[in-house]
Every structure is written in structure tokens, then in C-alpha cells.
Amino acid sequence: MISDNLQKVMQEIQNSCALVSRQAAEVELIAVTKSVTTREMLELYHLGVTNFAENRADVLLEKQKELASYPGIIWHFIGNLQRRKVKDIINEIDYFHALDSYKLAKEIQKRAMKKIRCFVEVNVSGEESKHGFQPNEVLAFIQSIQDFDKIEVVGLMMMAPYDSTTEEQIALFTQLAELKETVEKAAYKKAPCHQLSMGMSNDFSQAIQAGATQIRIGTSLFKE
Ligand SMILES: *Cc1c(COP(=O)(O)O)cnc(C)c1O
């Protein structure tokens, strides 16, 4: 049941925060709804969850249409975004979690009609299959988009390798947290970079312990 699942996730957020003396209110739950329909989304909505994330542009737009009469929904795009899809989606979302190239930033700058809140995706583990900048490229990238008035870098985003151990997860998440501090200290006008989008169903406790402010949870909320 979704309500039981949600309760368990909220409890684990609480417990993980308590381990490192953080407040649960510092961690925002984003429901990753790519595997469910608007029926399940509405069930969560009525339980108070208003942050929804999708990884396909056409699906997000379709669901947005179906849920148009429900106020207060915050839409996150978390997937790899092809440049030719930018114009379809970028003005319809509240947060974009996967800014992973200069070319994509350029396309967003060209198509956006408002300032877009973006997370820069970082490939902390260095896996070849993963998108994102290498950690040592991030500052130069942010520097390179300082003239892009349509992009606000609100934070950094990562995914840990699925098969890593708890210790490895904490080490990788901590690396991103340190990189975030470096960017914060650089104090770029267009990159306040106070947020960390990291942690999924199998590793969000470790992500919270390392400082996550946004966790992206699908399976744990919707499993039978
Ligand atoms: C699917 C997905 C998630 C959620 O993963 P679960 O393991 O189902 O919680 C989080 N982030 C991204 C980028 C995803 O694609």
C-alpha cells in the first residue's frame, strides 16, 4: 500500500537524519513516478506529496495535462534530456536535475522563457555508463555558463553505482557534498548551489547522512 510505503520512507528519513543530527525538514522527498500512472500519483498527492519526477518528456507532459486541476504540484525532470526535446519540456518544469553538458546548457538558454532551476549532474563514481561531468570539470563548466541568464544552478546531482557497498555510497555522496561546498564558496551569481539531489530507494539513508537535500524515490513508494 502506498500509504504504508510512504510512512516507512518518512520514518527512514527521520532515522537517517537523527544519525547525523539533521532535521527531517531539510530533506525533500521527490516521488519518482516514471513507473506508475496518475492514479498512484494522486494517491500520494492526497497524502501530501507534491514533488513528482519523470524521466521522459512526453510522459511528463501527458501526466501534467491529466493532473492540471490539482494545485501545488512541483515537477522535476530527472532523466537524460536530448537537445531536440528541450523546447518541448523546459518551460513546463520546475526543476531540471540532469544538466550534463555545455551544449545542453546552450539549448536551454536559447529555449527557456523563464529562469530554469538546474542541478548539474556529476559522475562521481566515474562509471562509463553514467552521464554527468567529472568532478574536476564542474567549476569550469559553471564558470562557462555565467552569462546564461536562463540557468540557475541550484545544486549538484548524482547517482551512486547500484552495486556499491554502504561505505562506498557514503564516500561517494560525501565527495559530492564537498564539491557542492567548493561551488558555494566560489559564489557565482548564477550558481548559489545549496542543494544536493542524491539518494534513491536503495541508498537514500546514506545520501541523507552525507547531506542530501533532495532524495528521488520510486520503488520504495510504489512497490506492492
Ligand atoms: C528511477 C530513478 C530514481 C528512482 O529510483 P528508485 O530506485 O526506483 O527509487 C531516481 N533517480 C533517477 C535519475 C532515476 O532514473
mmCIF file of N, CA and C and ligand atoms in Angstrom, residues 30-35 53-55 78-80 97-98 121 157-159 162 197 199-204 215-222, ligand 1:
data_model
loop_
_atom_site.group_PDB
_atom_site.id
_atom_site.type_symbol
_atom_site.label_atom_id
_atom_site.label_comp_id
_atom_site.label_asym_id
_atom_site.label_seq_id
_atom_site.Cartn_x
_atom_site.Cartn_y
_atom_site.Cartn_z
ATOM 1 N N ILE A 30 11.216 13.572 -3.205
ATOM 2 C CA ILE A 30 10.697 13.684 -4.572
ATOM 3 C C ILE A 30 10.246 12.292 -5.006
ATOM 4 N N ALA A 31 8.977 12.165 -5.328
ATOM 5 C CA ALA A 31 8.446 10.873 -5.763
ATOM 6 C C ALA A 31 8.744 10.679 -7.248
ATOM 7 N N VAL A 32 9.511 9.637 -7.547
ATOM 8 C CA VAL A 32 9.822 9.324 -8.945
ATOM 9 C C VAL A 32 8.699 8.446 -9.487
ATOM 10 N N THR A 33 7.929 9.024 -10.408
ATOM 11 C CA THR A 33 6.657 8.408 -10.803
ATOM 12 C C THR A 33 6.714 7.781 -12.196
ATOM 13 N N LYS A 34 7.937 7.517 -12.671
ATOM 14 C CA LYS A 34 8.093 7.023 -14.050
ATOM 15 C C LYS A 34 7.470 5.643 -14.261
ATOM 16 N N SER A 35 7.257 4.889 -13.190
ATOM 17 C CA SER A 35 6.740 3.536 -13.357
ATOM 18 C C SER A 35 5.263 3.405 -12.989
ATOM 19 N N ALA A 53 8.659 13.444 -10.063
ATOM 20 C CA ALA A 53 9.753 13.433 -11.041
ATOM 21 C C ALA A 53 9.511 12.400 -12.122
ATOM 22 N N GLU A 54 9.804 12.804 -13.340
ATOM 23 C CA GLU A 54 9.691 11.919 -14.505
ATOM 24 C C GLU A 54 11.000 11.971 -15.291
ATOM 25 N N ASN A 55 11.226 10.945 -16.101
ATOM 26 C CA ASN A 55 12.449 10.944 -16.903
ATOM 27 C C ASN A 55 12.182 10.892 -18.404
ATOM 28 N N ILE A 78 14.173 14.348 -14.313
ATOM 29 C CA ILE A 78 15.391 13.742 -13.769
ATOM 30 C C ILE A 78 16.187 12.952 -14.801
ATOM 31 N N GLY A 79 15.642 12.820 -16.013
ATOM 32 C CA GLY A 79 16.338 11.942 -16.952
ATOM 33 C C GLY A 79 17.309 12.670 -17.840
ATOM 34 N N ASN A 80 18.050 11.895 -18.586
ATOM 35 C CA ASN A 80 18.873 12.451 -19.638
ATOM 36 C C ASN A 80 17.941 13.150 -20.634
ATOM 37 N N HIS A 97 17.093 18.145 -13.229
ATOM 38 C CA HIS A 97 18.142 17.521 -12.407
ATOM 39 C C HIS A 97 19.323 16.978 -13.197
ATOM 40 N N ALA A 98 19.345 17.140 -14.506
ATOM 41 C CA ALA A 98 20.365 16.403 -15.272
ATOM 42 C C ALA A 98 21.088 17.287 -16.278
ATOM 43 N N GLU A 121 24.637 17.594 -13.144
ATOM 44 C CA GLU A 121 24.844 16.165 -12.873
ATOM 45 C C GLU A 121 26.335 15.850 -12.876
ATOM 46 N N MET A 157 23.797 17.006 -8.630
ATOM 47 C CA MET A 157 23.030 15.750 -8.617
ATOM 48 C C MET A 157 23.958 14.596 -8.965
ATOM 49 N N MET A 158 23.699 13.450 -8.369
ATOM 50 C CA MET A 158 24.466 12.247 -8.717
ATOM 51 C C MET A 158 23.644 10.988 -8.487
ATOM 52 N N MET A 159 24.151 9.899 -9.081
ATOM 53 C CA MET A 159 23.640 8.557 -8.792
ATOM 54 C C MET A 159 24.823 7.687 -8.393
ATOM 55 N N TYR A 162 24.846 1.053 -8.559
ATOM 56 C CA TYR A 162 23.806 0.262 -7.915
ATOM 57 C C TYR A 162 24.378 -0.794 -6.968
ATOM 58 N N SER A 197 20.964 16.769 -4.840
ATOM 59 C CA SER A 197 19.964 15.795 -5.265
ATOM 60 C C SER A 197 20.655 14.440 -5.368
ATOM 61 N N GLY A 199 20.473 10.110 -3.702
ATOM 62 C CA GLY A 199 19.789 9.112 -2.897
ATOM 63 C C GLY A 199 18.551 8.604 -3.603
ATOM 64 N N MET A 200 18.477 7.266 -3.784
ATOM 65 C CA MET A 200 17.334 6.598 -4.388
ATOM 66 C C MET A 200 16.861 5.527 -3.395
ATOM 67 N N SER A 201 15.938 4.679 -3.819
ATOM 68 C CA SER A 201 15.352 3.742 -2.861
ATOM 69 C C SER A 201 16.393 2.921 -2.094
ATOM 70 N N ASN A 202 17.441 2.494 -2.792
ATOM 71 C CA ASN A 202 18.377 1.565 -2.144
ATOM 72 C C ASN A 202 19.500 2.267 -1.378
ATOM 73 N N ASP A 203 19.598 3.586 -1.460
ATOM 74 C CA ASP A 203 20.742 4.235 -0.798
ATOM 75 C C ASP A 203 20.415 5.601 -0.179
ATOM 76 N N PHE A 204 19.133 5.919 0.006
ATOM 77 C CA PHE A 204 18.838 7.289 0.435
ATOM 78 C C PHE A 204 19.247 7.572 1.875
ATOM 79 N N ILE A 215 15.881 13.826 -2.117
ATOM 80 C CA ILE A 215 16.050 12.407 -2.447
ATOM 81 C C ILE A 215 14.978 12.022 -3.466
ATOM 82 N N ARG A 216 15.372 11.156 -4.402
ATOM 83 C CA ARG A 216 14.484 10.801 -5.523
ATOM 84 C C ARG A 216 14.081 9.339 -5.369
ATOM 85 N N ILE A 217 12.836 9.104 -4.955
ATOM 86 C CA ILE A 217 12.420 7.768 -4.555
ATOM 87 C C ILE A 217 11.277 7.250 -5.413
ATOM 88 N N GLY A 218 11.483 6.100 -6.035
ATOM 89 C CA GLY A 218 10.422 5.464 -6.816
ATOM 90 C C GLY A 218 9.980 4.153 -6.182
ATOM 91 N N THR A 219 10.813 3.125 -6.359
ATOM 92 C CA THR A 219 10.469 1.759 -5.954
ATOM 93 C C THR A 219 9.919 1.665 -4.532
ATOM 94 N N SER A 220 10.570 2.302 -3.586
ATOM 95 C CA SER A 220 10.152 2.176 -2.177
ATOM 96 C C SER A 220 8.736 2.702 -1.945
ATOM 97 N N LEU A 221 8.297 3.637 -2.774
ATOM 98 C CA LEU A 221 6.953 4.195 -2.599
ATOM 99 C C LEU A 221 5.882 3.359 -3.287
ATOM 100 N N PHE A 222 6.256 2.703 -4.382
ATOM 101 C CA PHE A 222 5.230 2.100 -5.215
ATOM 102 C C PHE A 222 5.240 0.578 -5.243
HETATM 103 C C1 LIG B 1 14.349 5.854 -11.446
HETATM 104 C C2 LIG B 1 15.188 6.910 -10.871
HETATM 105 C C3 LIG B 1 15.170 7.161 -9.492
HETATM 106 C C4 LIG B 1 14.350 6.344 -8.501
HETATM 107 O O1 LIG B 1 14.905 5.080 -8.339
HETATM 108 P P1 LIG B 1 14.254 4.006 -7.316
HETATM 109 O O2 LIG B 1 15.350 3.030 -7.125
HETATM 110 O O3 LIG B 1 13.073 3.437 -8.003
HETATM 111 O O4 LIG B 1 13.917 4.733 -6.077
HETATM 112 C C5 LIG B 1 15.941 8.208 -9.019
HETATM 113 N N1 LIG B 1 16.699 8.963 -9.841
HETATM 114 C C6 LIG B 1 16.752 8.738 -11.168
HETATM 115 C C7 LIG B 1 17.607 9.611 -12.004
HETATM 116 C C8 LIG B 1 16.000 7.705 -11.718
HETATM 117 O O5 LIG B 1 16.069 7.497 -13.040
#
